[in-house]
PDB file of C-alpha atoms in Angstrom:
ATOM      1  CA  UNK A   1     -54.855  26.371-117.202  1.00 51.00           C
ATOM      2  CA  UNK A   2     -56.576  28.844-119.558  1.00 58.00           C
ATOM      3  CA  UNK A   3     -57.052  27.852-123.153  1.00 58.00           C
ATOM      4  CA  UNK A   4     -54.957  29.901-125.556  1.00 60.00           C
ATOM      5  CA  UNK A   5     -56.930  31.513-128.355  1.00 57.00           C
ATOM      6  CA  UNK A   6     -55.820  31.027-131.925  1.00 58.00           C
ATOM      7  CA  UNK A   7     -55.323  34.213-133.901  1.00 62.00           C
ATOM      8  CA  UNK A   8     -58.120  34.971-136.356  1.00 60.00           C
ATOM      9  CA  UNK A   9     -55.696  34.722-139.278  1.00 62.00           C
ATOM     10  CA  UNK A  10     -54.966  31.073-138.471  1.00 74.00           C
ATOM     11  CA  UNK A  11     -58.557  29.927-138.029  1.00 81.00           C
ATOM     12  CA  UNK A  12     -60.789  28.741-140.828  1.00 87.00           C
ATOM     13  CA  UNK A  13     -64.535  28.952-141.063  1.00 89.00           C
ATOM     14  CA  UNK A  14     -66.734  27.090-143.519  1.00 91.00           C
ATOM     15  CA  UNK A  15     -68.757  29.353-145.788  1.00 91.00           C
ATOM     16  CA  UNK A  16     -71.568  28.064-147.959  1.00 93.00           C
ATOM     17  CA  UNK A  17     -72.763  29.824-151.094  1.00 92.00           C
ATOM     18  CA  UNK A  18     -74.456  28.878-154.333  1.00 95.00           C
ATOM     19  CA  UNK A  19     -72.773  28.959-157.734  1.00 95.00           C
ATOM     20  CA  UNK A  20     -74.152  28.225-161.176  1.00 97.00           C
ATOM     21  CA  UNK A  21     -73.119  24.727-162.284  1.00 98.00           C
ATOM     22  CA  UNK A  22     -71.131  26.129-165.221  1.00 98.00           C
ATOM     23  CA  UNK A  23     -69.073  28.373-162.939  1.00 97.00           C
ATOM     24  CA  UNK A  24     -68.419  25.537-160.506  1.00 96.00           C
ATOM     25  CA  UNK A  25     -67.352  23.257-163.371  1.00 97.00           C
ATOM     26  CA  UNK A  26     -64.949  25.943-164.616  1.00 97.00           C
ATOM     27  CA  UNK A  27     -63.483  26.400-161.122  1.00 96.00           C
ATOM     28  CA  UNK A  28     -63.112  22.625-160.752  1.00 97.00           C
ATOM     29  CA  UNK A  29     -61.281  22.355-164.077  1.00 98.00           C
ATOM     30  CA  UNK A  30     -58.910  25.215-163.239  1.00 97.00           C
ATOM     31  CA  UNK A  31     -58.265  23.774-159.772  1.00 97.00           C
ATOM     32  CA  UNK A  32     -57.518  20.381-161.346  1.00 97.00           C
ATOM     33  CA  UNK A  33     -55.071  21.984-163.809  1.00 97.00           C
ATOM     34  CA  UNK A  34     -53.394  23.841-160.947  1.00 96.00           C
ATOM     35  CA  UNK A  35     -53.184  20.640-158.901  1.00 97.00           C
ATOM     36  CA  UNK A  36     -55.077  22.025-155.934  1.00 96.00           C
ATOM     37  CA  UNK A  37     -58.401  21.359-154.283  1.00 96.00           C
ATOM     38  CA  UNK A  38     -61.545  23.250-155.247  1.00 95.00           C
ATOM     39  CA  UNK A  39     -61.566  24.825-151.795  1.00 94.00           C
ATOM     40  CA  UNK A  40     -57.928  25.894-152.044  1.00 94.00           C
ATOM     41  CA  UNK A  41     -58.452  27.301-155.510  1.00 95.00           C
ATOM     42  CA  UNK A  42     -61.543  29.297-154.533  1.00 95.00           C
ATOM     43  CA  UNK A  43     -59.802  30.536-151.368  1.00 94.00           C
ATOM     44  CA  UNK A  44     -56.894  31.790-153.510  1.00 94.00           C
ATOM     45  CA  UNK A  45     -59.283  33.553-155.920  1.00 95.00           C
ATOM     46  CA  UNK A  46     -61.103  35.264-153.046  1.00 95.00           C
ATOM     47  CA  UNK A  47     -57.829  36.351-151.422  1.00 95.00           C
ATOM     48  CA  UNK A  48     -56.643  37.800-154.750  1.00 96.00           C
ATOM     49  CA  UNK A  49     -59.952  39.588-155.347  1.00 96.00           C
ATOM     50  CA  UNK A  50     -59.822  41.141-151.860  1.00 95.00           C
ATOM     51  CA  UNK A  51     -56.241  42.333-152.403  1.00 94.00           C
ATOM     52  CA  UNK A  52     -57.238  43.825-155.758  1.00 95.00           C
ATOM     53  CA  UNK A  53     -60.277  45.544-154.229  1.00 95.00           C
ATOM     54  CA  UNK A  54     -58.074  47.035-151.501  1.00 94.00           C
ATOM     55  CA  UNK A  55     -55.545  48.266-154.076  1.00 91.00           C
ATOM     56  CA  UNK A  56     -58.349  49.890-156.080  1.00 93.00           C
ATOM     57  CA  UNK A  57     -59.774  51.573-152.965  1.00 92.00           C
ATOM     58  CA  UNK A  58     -56.351  52.999-152.045  1.00 89.00           C
ATOM     59  CA  UNK A  59     -55.821  54.215-155.620  1.00 87.00           C
ATOM     60  CA  UNK A  60     -59.227  55.933-155.626  1.00 89.00           C
ATOM     61  CA  UNK A  61     -58.447  57.622-152.303  1.00 89.00           C
ATOM     62  CA  UNK A  62     -55.111  58.855-153.649  1.00 83.00           C
ATOM     63  CA  UNK A  63     -56.702  60.144-156.847  1.00 84.00           C
ATOM     64  CA  UNK A  64     -59.293  62.049-154.814  1.00 87.00           C
ATOM     65  CA  UNK A  65     -56.593  63.584-152.568  1.00 84.00           C
ATOM     66  CA  UNK A  66     -55.526  66.822-154.249  1.00 82.00           C
ATOM     67  CA  UNK A  67     -52.475  67.077-151.958  1.00 86.00           C
ATOM     68  CA  UNK A  68     -51.118  63.716-153.113  1.00 80.00           C
ATOM     69  CA  UNK A  69     -48.475  64.445-155.721  1.00 79.00           C
ATOM     70  CA  UNK A  70     -48.438  60.880-156.962  1.00 79.00           C
ATOM     71  CA  UNK A  71     -45.398  59.054-158.266  1.00 79.00           C
ATOM     72  CA  UNK A  72     -43.586  59.804-161.502  1.00 82.00           C
ATOM     73  CA  UNK A  73     -42.971  57.032-164.018  1.00 85.00           C
ATOM     74  CA  UNK A  74     -39.240  57.225-163.279  1.00 87.00           C
ATOM     75  CA  UNK A  75     -39.892  56.831-159.528  1.00 83.00           C
ATOM     76  CA  UNK A  76     -42.190  53.915-160.213  1.00 83.00           C
ATOM     77  CA  UNK A  77     -39.608  52.203-162.430  1.00 85.00           C
ATOM     78  CA  UNK A  78     -36.853  52.863-159.862  1.00 85.00           C
ATOM     79  CA  UNK A  79     -38.989  51.264-157.162  1.00 78.00           C
ATOM     80  CA  UNK A  80     -39.405  48.215-159.376  1.00 70.00           C
ATOM     81  CA  UNK A  81     -35.645  47.932-159.833  1.00 66.00           C
ATOM     82  CA  UNK A  82     -35.488  49.489-163.298  1.00 66.00           C
ATOM     83  CA  UNK A  83     -33.088  52.277-164.150  1.00 63.00           C
ATOM     84  CA  UNK A  84     -34.739  55.502-165.380  1.00 56.00           C
ATOM     85  CA  UNK A  85     -34.376  56.288-169.067  1.00 56.00           C
ATOM     86  CA  UNK A  86     -31.468  58.532-170.116  1.00 55.00           C
TER      87      UNK A  86
END
């Protein structure tokens, strides 16, 4: 029987990198306060940074696209569940 491959999203790979001691101590303290492991805390920070970087890239593309009309403040508020001002 053939071995079934695990999707890339479900696999984990160890990554080693060097941090200044002060930065590592700060990450350890914040992880402790959050009640999570250092690894889990750093993984969350990296995931958040990647999402933010993607959002910024999309925003820059939209700003550069002269055919993109954007979204009005009222449309933005409506999408967030807020009623437009009267």
